Amino acid sequence: MARTPTTPRARRGGALLAGGLGIGLVVGLAVGGLGGWSASHAVAASGGQAAATSTARAQASPRPVPTYTPVPTSSLGIPATESPAGSTAPGSVDLATTWTAPAGMPTAGRLLHETIPATTSHFVARQALVYLPPAALTADPPHLPVDVLLSGQSRGAGPNDVQSGGQIEQTMNALATVDRGLAPIVVVPDQLGPQSANPMCVDGKLGNSRTYLTKDVPAWITSHLKVQTAASAWTIGGFSQGGTCAVQLGAGDPSRFGNLIDVSGENGPTLGNTAKTIADGFAGSRAAWLAAQPEALLRANAPYRDTNAFFAVGQLDTTYGSVMPVQAARARAAGMHVATWVVPGDKHNWTTARAALAAGLAWMQSRIGLAPAGD
């Protein structure tokens, strides 16, 4: 039986609803059993209960409340105070109990477009999206967890889809609203390349996508932003081909990514048929192709004692609907802490992805120290 997650609670649903994700998400979570919601929870949350809960929690804090003052930004648009120079990055921090939001802190985060150099991989990538939550815009920002999120693959697909279709900025602002400005720093790199091709998040003649995601992207993040360094603070997630990549990297590189979110992912890296996949993606090596399958990666790196994994798919997804429960079962058997959700009434599209990413990110909040345990 699938392990039912204990979050998001009603306050998260209200914020996500207010953030523009629609009543379908609230109802879907209520019906789907995520967090033990009821219809009355959804109604109360959408009526502003979330904001009231957040305010009450802040007022109950015995710590003095600092005052927010705007800070200058670098040429990249990143606040100067986000520079990690001179600070020691912690592995992880329980910000749910140690963070005090400054008075007057921005109510919304900031979405930037950044170039992440492919110094090691030489992978040709388009600009990435970077979301900084309100806490990161303060004069003394905390070291935050990191979410690396990936788009799906289709003609013209790329990082911007995670904003236009996935509405990631609205989702993260909603989460920050109920957690006193706290949310992960989100980076959406280009794993596809300028032609929106499918290098399958492996290294080969189609491009060294894997090295770009596991070496170049983390190196840029840790050199430009105040982030936590432990694997438990890093999440890899995505939709469709991006979800497949999330399982590949979350299973294959657990020392970097301690959490994963797979929305409507495939069974494994593919170019449509096995022969073409092996020839073009793995230099003709069937052994290399087999070793890159999520099933093999999970088996090779088990047991995963600390990895959190969220799997979701649209109820009407006839392409990958059958993959999700199999992938989730494999992850659970390998020791991951697994939650699943079937998005009611939706297919393989960004409506499903938008709701499922929001639910998965909300579920992660307490597990990465940004919300009290059990929320």
PDB file of N, CA, C and O in Angstrom, residues 197-256:
ATOM      1  N   ALA A 197      16.304  18.990 -27.479  1.00  0.00           N
ATOM      2  CA  ALA A 197      16.528  17.587 -27.795  1.00  0.00           C
ATOM      3  C   ALA A 197      16.399  16.748 -26.528  1.00  0.00           C
ATOM      4  O   ALA A 197      15.985  17.243 -25.485  1.00  0.00           O
ATOM      5  N   ASN A 198      16.788  15.509 -26.612  1.00  0.00           N
ATOM      6  CA  ASN A 198      16.668  14.633 -25.452  1.00  0.00           C
ATOM      7  C   ASN A 198      17.982  13.908 -25.197  1.00  0.00           C
ATOM      8  O   ASN A 198      18.152  12.753 -25.575  1.00  0.00           O
ATOM      9  N   PRO A 199      18.941  14.589 -24.554  1.00  0.00           N
ATOM     10  CA  PRO A 199      20.191  13.918 -24.210  1.00  0.00           C
ATOM     11  C   PRO A 199      20.041  12.941 -23.048  1.00  0.00           C
ATOM     12  O   PRO A 199      21.012  12.321 -22.622  1.00  0.00           O
ATOM     13  N   MET A 200      18.829  12.838 -22.522  1.00  0.00           N
ATOM     14  CA  MET A 200      18.446  11.799 -21.551  1.00  0.00           C
ATOM     15  C   MET A 200      19.154  11.895 -20.202  1.00  0.00           C
ATOM     16  O   MET A 200      19.198  10.934 -19.444  1.00  0.00           O
ATOM     17  N   CYS A 201      19.723  13.066 -19.894  1.00  0.00           N
ATOM     18  CA  CYS A 201      20.403  13.266 -18.606  1.00  0.00           C
ATOM     19  C   CYS A 201      21.508  12.240 -18.375  1.00  0.00           C
ATOM     20  O   CYS A 201      21.734  11.792 -17.246  1.00  0.00           O
ATOM     21  N   VAL A 202      22.163  11.873 -19.467  1.00  0.00           N
ATOM     22  CA  VAL A 202      23.368  11.055 -19.407  1.00  0.00           C
ATOM     23  C   VAL A 202      24.446  11.773 -20.194  1.00  0.00           C
ATOM     24  O   VAL A 202      24.182  12.783 -20.865  1.00  0.00           O
ATOM     25  N   ASP A 203      25.676  11.295 -20.139  1.00  0.00           N
ATOM     26  CA  ASP A 203      26.779  11.854 -20.911  1.00  0.00           C
ATOM     27  C   ASP A 203      27.001  11.023 -22.171  1.00  0.00           C
ATOM     28  O   ASP A 203      27.046   9.787 -22.115  1.00  0.00           O
ATOM     29  N   GLY A 204      27.138  11.680 -23.302  1.00  0.00           N
ATOM     30  CA  GLY A 204      27.360  10.975 -24.550  1.00  0.00           C
ATOM     31  C   GLY A 204      27.412  11.941 -25.700  1.00  0.00           C
ATOM     32  O   GLY A 204      27.535  13.158 -25.503  1.00  0.00           O
ATOM     33  N   LYS A 205      27.291  11.423 -26.912  1.00  0.00           N
ATOM     34  CA  LYS A 205      27.436  12.273 -28.087  1.00  0.00           C
ATOM     35  C   LYS A 205      26.298  13.284 -28.222  1.00  0.00           C
ATOM     36  O   LYS A 205      26.423  14.271 -28.948  1.00  0.00           O
ATOM     37  N   LEU A 206      25.197  13.074 -27.518  1.00  0.00           N
ATOM     38  CA  LEU A 206      24.097  14.035 -27.537  1.00  0.00           C
ATOM     39  C   LEU A 206      24.331  15.193 -26.568  1.00  0.00           C
ATOM     40  O   LEU A 206      23.541  16.129 -26.512  1.00  0.00           O
ATOM     41  N   GLY A 207      25.420  15.119 -25.797  1.00  0.00           N
ATOM     42  CA  GLY A 207      25.740  16.169 -24.833  1.00  0.00           C
ATOM     43  C   GLY A 207      25.906  15.611 -23.447  1.00  0.00           C
ATOM     44  O   GLY A 207      25.243  14.637 -23.068  1.00  0.00           O
ATOM     45  N   ASN A 208      26.790  16.229 -22.683  1.00  0.00           N
ATOM     46  CA  ASN A 208      27.053  15.758 -21.321  1.00  0.00           C
ATOM     47  C   ASN A 208      26.065  16.373 -20.337  1.00  0.00           C
ATOM     48  O   ASN A 208      26.426  17.156 -19.457  1.00  0.00           O
ATOM     49  N   SER A 209      24.807  15.993 -20.508  1.00  0.00           N
ATOM     50  CA  SER A 209      23.736  16.558 -19.693  1.00  0.00           C
ATOM     51  C   SER A 209      23.889  16.176 -18.231  1.00  0.00           C
ATOM     52  O   SER A 209      23.646  16.991 -17.336  1.00  0.00           O
ATOM     53  N   ARG A 210      24.261  14.949 -17.961  1.00  0.00           N
ATOM     54  CA  ARG A 210      24.377  14.506 -16.570  1.00  0.00           C
ATOM     55  C   ARG A 210      25.448  15.296 -15.824  1.00  0.00           C
ATOM     56  O   ARG A 210      25.224  15.769 -14.702  1.00  0.00           O
ATOM     57  N   THR A 211      26.602  15.453 -16.435  1.00  0.00           N
ATOM     58  CA  THR A 211      27.664  16.207 -15.775  1.00  0.00           C
ATOM     59  C   THR A 211      27.265  17.663 -15.574  1.00  0.00           C
ATOM     60  O   THR A 211      27.607  18.282 -14.558  1.00  0.00           O
ATOM     61  N   TYR A 212      26.546  18.220 -16.537  1.00  0.00           N
ATOM     62  CA  TYR A 212      26.071  19.589 -16.378  1.00  0.00           C
ATOM     63  C   TYR A 212      25.185  19.712 -15.144  1.00  0.00           C
ATOM     64  O   TYR A 212      25.342  20.644 -14.349  1.00  0.00           O
ATOM     65  N   LEU A 213      24.281  18.757 -14.952  1.00  0.00           N
ATOM     66  CA  LEU A 213      23.332  18.815 -13.839  1.00  0.00           C
ATOM     67  C   LEU A 213      23.961  18.460 -12.502  1.00  0.00           C
ATOM     68  O   LEU A 213      23.551  18.984 -11.461  1.00  0.00           O
ATOM     69  N   THR A 214      24.941  17.578 -12.493  1.00  0.00           N
ATOM     70  CA  THR A 214      25.515  17.118 -11.224  1.00  0.00           C
ATOM     71  C   THR A 214      26.799  17.835 -10.835  1.00  0.00           C
ATOM     72  O   THR A 214      27.209  17.775  -9.668  1.00  0.00           O
ATOM     73  N   LYS A 215      27.439  18.532 -11.785  1.00  0.00           N
ATOM     74  CA  LYS A 215      28.690  19.231 -11.487  1.00  0.00           C
ATOM     75  C   LYS A 215      28.570  20.745 -11.706  1.00  0.00           C
ATOM     76  O   LYS A 215      28.742  21.538 -10.776  1.00  0.00           O
ATOM     77  N   ASP A 216      28.269  21.136 -12.943  1.00  0.00           N
ATOM     78  CA  ASP A 216      28.272  22.565 -13.270  1.00  0.00           C
ATOM     79  C   ASP A 216      27.167  23.338 -12.547  1.00  0.00           C
ATOM     80  O   ASP A 216      27.411  24.423 -12.009  1.00  0.00           O
ATOM     81  N   VAL A 217      25.958  22.797 -12.555  1.00  0.00           N
ATOM     82  CA  VAL A 217      24.844  23.502 -11.909  1.00  0.00           C
ATOM     83  C   VAL A 217      25.061  23.623 -10.399  1.00  0.00           C
ATOM     84  O   VAL A 217      24.954  24.730  -9.847  1.00  0.00           O
ATOM     85  N   PRO A 218      25.383  22.539  -9.682  1.00  0.00           N
ATOM     86  CA  PRO A 218      25.653  22.705  -8.246  1.00  0.00           C
ATOM     87  C   PRO A 218      26.818  23.640  -7.958  1.00  0.00           C
ATOM     88  O   PRO A 218      26.785  24.394  -6.977  1.00  0.00           O
ATOM     89  N   ALA A 219      27.868  23.618  -8.807  1.00  0.00           N
ATOM     90  CA  ALA A 219      29.011  24.502  -8.579  1.00  0.00           C
ATOM     91  C   ALA A 219      28.592  25.968  -8.690  1.00  0.00           C
ATOM     92  O   ALA A 219      29.028  26.816  -7.890  1.00  0.00           O
ATOM     93  N   TRP A 220      27.730  26.287  -9.670  1.00  0.00           N
ATOM     94  CA  TRP A 220      27.257  27.661  -9.802  1.00  0.00           C
ATOM     95  C   TRP A 220      26.393  28.048  -8.607  1.00  0.00           C
ATOM     96  O   TRP A 220      26.526  29.147  -8.050  1.00  0.00           O
ATOM     97  N   ILE A 221      25.520  27.154  -8.197  1.00  0.00           N
ATOM     98  CA  ILE A 221      24.625  27.447  -7.079  1.00  0.00           C
ATOM     99  C   ILE A 221      25.429  27.741  -5.813  1.00  0.00           C
ATOM    100  O   ILE A 221      25.204  28.758  -5.134  1.00  0.00           O
ATOM    101  N   THR A 222      26.369  26.876  -5.471  1.00  0.00           N
ATOM    102  CA  THR A 222      27.108  27.035  -4.215  1.00  0.00           C
ATOM    103  C   THR A 222      28.076  28.212  -4.249  1.00  0.00           C
ATOM    104  O   THR A 222      28.473  28.709  -3.186  1.00  0.00           O
ATOM    105  N   SER A 223      28.455  28.673  -5.450  1.00  0.00           N
ATOM    106  CA  SER A 223      29.367  29.815  -5.533  1.00  0.00           C
ATOM    107  C   SER A 223      28.643  31.150  -5.620  1.00  0.00           C
ATOM    108  O   SER A 223      29.277  32.205  -5.458  1.00  0.00           O
ATOM    109  N   HIS A 224      27.328  31.125  -5.860  1.00  0.00           N
ATOM    110  CA  HIS A 224      26.579  32.371  -6.006  1.00  0.00           C
ATOM    111  C   HIS A 224      25.502  32.581  -4.944  1.00  0.00           C
ATOM    112  O   HIS A 224      25.018  33.714  -4.784  1.00  0.00           O
ATOM    113  N   LEU A 225      25.121  31.537  -4.233  1.00  0.00           N
ATOM    114  CA  LEU A 225      23.971  31.622  -3.341  1.00  0.00           C
ATOM    115  C   LEU A 225      24.271  30.987  -1.995  1.00  0.00           C
ATOM    116  O   LEU A 225      25.073  30.051  -1.895  1.00  0.00           O
ATOM    117  N   LYS A 226      23.607  31.506  -0.960  1.00  0.00           N
ATOM    118  CA  LYS A 226      23.769  30.940   0.384  1.00  0.00           C
ATOM    119  C   LYS A 226      22.824  29.740   0.524  1.00  0.00           C
ATOM    120  O   LYS A 226      21.621  29.910   0.756  1.00  0.00           O
ATOM    121  N   VAL A 227      23.379  28.560   0.367  1.00  0.00           N
ATOM    122  CA  VAL A 227      22.575  27.345   0.403  1.00  0.00           C
ATOM    123  C   VAL A 227      23.197  26.331   1.352  1.00  0.00           C
ATOM    124  O   VAL A 227      24.392  26.368   1.653  1.00  0.00           O
ATOM    125  N   GLN A 228      22.358  25.437   1.822  1.00  0.00           N
ATOM    126  CA  GLN A 228      22.824  24.320   2.639  1.00  0.00           C
ATOM    127  C   GLN A 228      23.491  23.283   1.735  1.00  0.00           C
ATOM    128  O   GLN A 228      23.157  23.166   0.557  1.00  0.00           O
ATOM    129  N   THR A 229      24.405  22.524   2.272  1.00  0.00           N
ATOM    130  CA  THR A 229      25.227  21.649   1.435  1.00  0.00           C
ATOM    131  C   THR A 229      24.879  20.171   1.547  1.00  0.00           C
ATOM    132  O   THR A 229      25.258  19.395   0.672  1.00  0.00           O
ATOM    133  N   ALA A 230      24.176  19.758   2.587  1.00  0.00           N
ATOM    134  CA  ALA A 230      23.886  18.339   2.754  1.00  0.00           C
ATOM    135  C   ALA A 230      22.924  17.848   1.680  1.00  0.00           C
ATOM    136  O   ALA A 230      22.058  18.601   1.206  1.00  0.00           O
ATOM    137  N   ALA A 231      23.052  16.585   1.301  1.00  0.00           N
ATOM    138  CA  ALA A 231      22.137  16.004   0.321  1.00  0.00           C
ATOM    139  C   ALA A 231      20.692  16.105   0.780  1.00  0.00           C
ATOM    140  O   ALA A 231      19.778  16.264  -0.037  1.00  0.00           O
ATOM    141  N   SER A 232      20.473  16.050   2.081  1.00  0.00           N
ATOM    142  CA  SER A 232      19.113  16.127   2.616  1.00  0.00           C
ATOM    143  C   SER A 232      18.447  17.461   2.328  1.00  0.00           C
ATOM    144  O   SER A 232      17.231  17.586   2.421  1.00  0.00           O
ATOM    145  N   ALA A 233      19.238  18.477   1.956  1.00  0.00           N
ATOM    146  CA  ALA A 233      18.701  19.806   1.661  1.00  0.00           C
ATOM    147  C   ALA A 233      18.533  20.050   0.167  1.00  0.00           C
ATOM    148  O   ALA A 233      18.071  21.112  -0.234  1.00  0.00           O
ATOM    149  N   TRP A 234      18.885  19.061  -0.650  1.00  0.00           N
ATOM    150  CA  TRP A 234      18.820  19.219  -2.105  1.00  0.00           C
ATOM    151  C   TRP A 234      17.782  18.276  -2.688  1.00  0.00           C
ATOM    152  O   TRP A 234      17.789  17.069  -2.429  1.00  0.00           O
ATOM    153  N   THR A 235      16.905  18.835  -3.519  1.00  0.00           N
ATOM    154  CA  THR A 235      15.843  18.076  -4.180  1.00  0.00           C
ATOM    155  C   THR A 235      15.999  18.194  -5.688  1.00  0.00           C
ATOM    156  O   THR A 235      16.223  19.287  -6.207  1.00  0.00           O
ATOM    157  N   ILE A 236      15.881  17.085  -6.375  1.00  0.00           N
ATOM    158  CA  ILE A 236      15.837  17.075  -7.836  1.00  0.00           C
ATOM    159  C   ILE A 236      14.433  16.651  -8.256  1.00  0.00           C
ATOM    160  O   ILE A 236      13.892  15.673  -7.736  1.00  0.00           O
ATOM    161  N   GLY A 237      13.820  17.409  -9.148  1.00  0.00           N
ATOM    162  CA  GLY A 237      12.450  17.092  -9.536  1.00  0.00           C
ATOM    163  C   GLY A 237      12.171  17.505 -10.967  1.00  0.00           C
ATOM    164  O   GLY A 237      12.934  18.264 -11.574  1.00  0.00           O
ATOM    165  N   GLY A 238      11.071  17.002 -11.519  1.00  0.00           N
ATOM    166  CA  GLY A 238      10.725  17.394 -12.865  1.00  0.00           C
ATOM    167  C   GLY A 238       9.478  16.719 -13.370  1.00  0.00           C
ATOM    168  O   GLY A 238       8.892  15.854 -12.704  1.00  0.00           O
ATOM    169  N   PHE A 239       9.078  17.138 -14.563  1.00  0.00           N
ATOM    170  CA  PHE A 239       7.867  16.641 -15.216  1.00  0.00           C
ATOM    171  C   PHE A 239       8.238  15.903 -16.489  1.00  0.00           C
ATOM    172  O   PHE A 239       9.081  16.361 -17.267  1.00  0.00           O
ATOM    173  N   SER A 240       7.615  14.754 -16.730  1.00  0.00           N
ATOM    174  CA  SER A 240       7.793  13.967 -17.945  1.00  0.00           C
ATOM    175  C   SER A 240       9.264  13.565 -18.085  1.00  0.00           C
ATOM    176  O   SER A 240       9.800  12.890 -17.214  1.00  0.00           O
ATOM    177  N   GLN A 241       9.942  13.975 -19.166  1.00  0.00           N
ATOM    178  CA  GLN A 241      11.357  13.636 -19.285  1.00  0.00           C
ATOM    179  C   GLN A 241      12.148  14.180 -18.101  1.00  0.00           C
ATOM    180  O   GLN A 241      13.101  13.557 -17.635  1.00  0.00           O
ATOM    181  N   GLY A 242      11.731  15.334 -17.594  1.00  0.00           N
ATOM    182  CA  GLY A 242      12.377  15.879 -16.405  1.00  0.00           C
ATOM    183  C   GLY A 242      12.153  15.022 -15.176  1.00  0.00           C
ATOM    184  O   GLY A 242      13.012  14.944 -14.295  1.00  0.00           O
ATOM    185  N   GLY A 243      10.978  14.379 -15.098  1.00  0.00           N
ATOM    186  CA  GLY A 243      10.719  13.456 -14.000  1.00  0.00           C
ATOM    187  C   GLY A 243      11.579  12.220 -14.110  1.00  0.00           C
ATOM    188  O   GLY A 243      12.072  11.687 -13.099  1.00  0.00           O
ATOM    189  N   THR A 244      11.771  11.728 -15.337  1.00  0.00           N
ATOM    190  CA  THR A 244      12.670  10.596 -15.550  1.00  0.00           C
ATOM    191  C   THR A 244      14.074  10.937 -15.080  1.00  0.00           C
ATOM    192  O   THR A 244      14.727  10.152 -14.384  1.00  0.00           O
ATOM    193  N   CYS A 245      14.541  12.127 -15.462  1.00  0.00           N
ATOM    194  CA  CYS A 245      15.859  12.581 -15.030  1.00  0.00           C
ATOM    195  C   CYS A 245      15.952  12.666 -13.512  1.00  0.00           C
ATOM    196  O   CYS A 245      16.997  12.356 -12.925  1.00  0.00           O
ATOM    197  N   ALA A 246      14.865  13.101 -12.881  1.00  0.00           N
ATOM    198  CA  ALA A 246      14.871  13.230 -11.422  1.00  0.00           C
ATOM    199  C   ALA A 246      15.109  11.884 -10.749  1.00  0.00           C
ATOM    200  O   ALA A 246      15.856  11.791  -9.773  1.00  0.00           O
ATOM    201  N   VAL A 247      14.487  10.837 -11.273  1.00  0.00           N
ATOM    202  CA  VAL A 247      14.715   9.505 -10.704  1.00  0.00           C
ATOM    203  C   VAL A 247      16.134   9.044 -11.011  1.00  0.00           C
ATOM    204  O   VAL A 247      16.826   8.484 -10.143  1.00  0.00           O
ATOM    205  N   GLN A 248      16.599   9.261 -12.236  1.00  0.00           N
ATOM    206  CA  GLN A 248      17.960   8.869 -12.587  1.00  0.00           C
ATOM    207  C   GLN A 248      18.983   9.509 -11.650  1.00  0.00           C
ATOM    208  O   GLN A 248      19.882   8.837 -11.136  1.00  0.00           O
ATOM    209  N   LEU A 249      18.857  10.815 -11.436  1.00  0.00           N
ATOM    210  CA  LEU A 249      19.848  11.536 -10.639  1.00  0.00           C
ATOM    211  C   LEU A 249      19.628  11.334  -9.144  1.00  0.00           C
ATOM    212  O   LEU A 249      20.590  11.230  -8.371  1.00  0.00           O
ATOM    213  N   GLY A 250      18.359  11.285  -8.722  1.00  0.00           N
ATOM    214  CA  GLY A 250      18.096  11.050  -7.308  1.00  0.00           C
ATOM    215  C   GLY A 250      18.528   9.664  -6.876  1.00  0.00           C
ATOM    216  O   GLY A 250      19.047   9.469  -5.768  1.00  0.00           O
ATOM    217  N   ALA A 251      18.335   8.677  -7.764  1.00  0.00           N
ATOM    218  CA  ALA A 251      18.756   7.308  -7.457  1.00  0.00           C
ATOM    219  C   ALA A 251      20.245   7.121  -7.672  1.00  0.00           C
ATOM    220  O   ALA A 251      20.912   6.399  -6.924  1.00  0.00           O
ATOM    221  N   GLY A 252      20.786   7.792  -8.715  1.00  0.00           N
ATOM    222  CA  GLY A 252      22.174   7.567  -9.081  1.00  0.00           C
ATOM    223  C   GLY A 252      23.178   8.432  -8.362  1.00  0.00           C
ATOM    224  O   GLY A 252      24.366   8.096  -8.326  1.00  0.00           O
ATOM    225  N   ASP A 253      22.745   9.547  -7.791  1.00  0.00           N
ATOM    226  CA  ASP A 253      23.674  10.451  -7.101  1.00  0.00           C
ATOM    227  C   ASP A 253      23.078  10.892  -5.763  1.00  0.00           C
ATOM    228  O   ASP A 253      22.842  12.076  -5.528  1.00  0.00           O
ATOM    229  N   PRO A 254      22.835   9.935  -4.856  1.00  0.00           N
ATOM    230  CA  PRO A 254      22.203  10.281  -3.577  1.00  0.00           C
ATOM    231  C   PRO A 254      23.081  11.144  -2.676  1.00  0.00           C
ATOM    232  O   PRO A 254      22.579  11.761  -1.742  1.00  0.00           O
ATOM    233  N   SER A 255      24.375  11.223  -2.951  1.00  0.00           N
ATOM    234  CA  SER A 255      25.230  12.089  -2.141  1.00  0.00           C
ATOM    235  C   SER A 255      25.027  13.555  -2.497  1.00  0.00           C
ATOM    236  O   SER A 255      25.388  14.448  -1.731  1.00  0.00           O
ATOM    237  N   ARG A 256      24.423  13.820  -3.665  1.00  0.00           N
ATOM    238  CA  ARG A 256      24.097  15.187  -4.054  1.00  0.00           C
ATOM    239  C   ARG A 256      22.629  15.494  -3.810  1.00  0.00           C
ATOM    240  O   ARG A 256      22.280  16.516  -3.249  1.00  0.00           O
TER     241      ARG A 256
END
